[in-house]
Structures are given as structure tokens and as C-alpha cells.
XYZ file of C-alpha atoms in Angstrom:
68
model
C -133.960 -18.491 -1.868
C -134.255 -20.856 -4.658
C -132.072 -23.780 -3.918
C -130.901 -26.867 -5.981
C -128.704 -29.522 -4.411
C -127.180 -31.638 -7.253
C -125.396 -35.101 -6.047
C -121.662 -34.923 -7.490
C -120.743 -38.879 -8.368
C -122.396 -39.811 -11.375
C -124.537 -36.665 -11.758
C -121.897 -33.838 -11.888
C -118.609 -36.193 -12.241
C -117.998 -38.870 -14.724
C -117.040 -40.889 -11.555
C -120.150 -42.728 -10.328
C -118.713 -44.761 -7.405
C -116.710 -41.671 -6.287
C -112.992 -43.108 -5.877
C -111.464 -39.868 -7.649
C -108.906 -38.721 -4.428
C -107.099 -36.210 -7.141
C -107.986 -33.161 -8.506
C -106.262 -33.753 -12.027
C -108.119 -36.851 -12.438
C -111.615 -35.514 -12.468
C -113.951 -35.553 -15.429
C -117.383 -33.360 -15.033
C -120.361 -35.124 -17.389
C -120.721 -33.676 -20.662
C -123.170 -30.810 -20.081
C -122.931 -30.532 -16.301
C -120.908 -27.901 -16.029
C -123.007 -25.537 -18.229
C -125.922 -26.910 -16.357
C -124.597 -25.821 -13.085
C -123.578 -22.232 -14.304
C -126.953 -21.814 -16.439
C -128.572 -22.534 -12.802
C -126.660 -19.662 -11.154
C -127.329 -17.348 -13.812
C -131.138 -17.969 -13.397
C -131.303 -16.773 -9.259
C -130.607 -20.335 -8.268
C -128.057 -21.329 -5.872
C -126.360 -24.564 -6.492
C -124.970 -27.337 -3.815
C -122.926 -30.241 -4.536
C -123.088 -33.221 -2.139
C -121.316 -36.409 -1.672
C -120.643 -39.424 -0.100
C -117.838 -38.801 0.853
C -115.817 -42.473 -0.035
C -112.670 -41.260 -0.878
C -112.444 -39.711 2.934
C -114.206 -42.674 4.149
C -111.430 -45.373 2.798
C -108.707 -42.746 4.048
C -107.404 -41.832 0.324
C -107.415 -38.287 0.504
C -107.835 -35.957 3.123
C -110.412 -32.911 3.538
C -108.333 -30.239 1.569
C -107.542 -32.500 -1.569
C -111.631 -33.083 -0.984
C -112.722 -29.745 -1.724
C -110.896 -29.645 -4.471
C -112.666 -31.891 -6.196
């Protein structure tokens, strides 16, 4: 399996501290996106990670997380 595993905050998302908590107000980095899907289309399976800090501080919950 051929595996990348891309950090989100700052990498993916325009938001490099990671305080987005809502879906609406998050902003990929110009390019990303295609990035991501030009990945998948050549055998590669792609992983987003992140710290987390918006769970950590309590401002969103795990469902509004994996939305964004």
C-alpha cells in the first residue's frame, strides 16, 4: 500500500494553529485540495492528521471534528 499522511493545520487548511471548531469556517490552501485528489488518483492513499486543539480547549466536540 502506498501511503501518504499529510498534517491538516497549515499544510491542508489555511488555519495553521488549528482553532477552526466550524465547518463553514474552513479554508483548504490554494492547491491542496487538487494535491490530495491527484494523490488518490495515482494508487496513493491519503491521511490527514491533527492536533487535535480545538477538542483539546473543549470548542467543539468529535462529530463537528470530523467535519472539518
Amino acid at each position: 500500500m502506498k501511503l501518504v499522511i499529510i498534517d491538516r493545520d497549515g499544510v491542508v487548511s489555511r488555519d495553521p494553529d488549528g482553532r477552526t471548531v466550524r465547518a463553514d469556517d474552513w479554508r483548504a490552501v490554494p492547491g491542496a485540495l487538487d494535491a490530495i485528489a491527484r494523490l488518490n488518483h495515482a494508487g496513493y492513499q491519503v491521511v490527514m492528521m491533527a492536533d487535535c486543539g480545538p477538542l483539546a480547549r473543549g470548542a467543539c466536540d468529535m462529530t463537528t471534528l470530523a467535519v472539518l
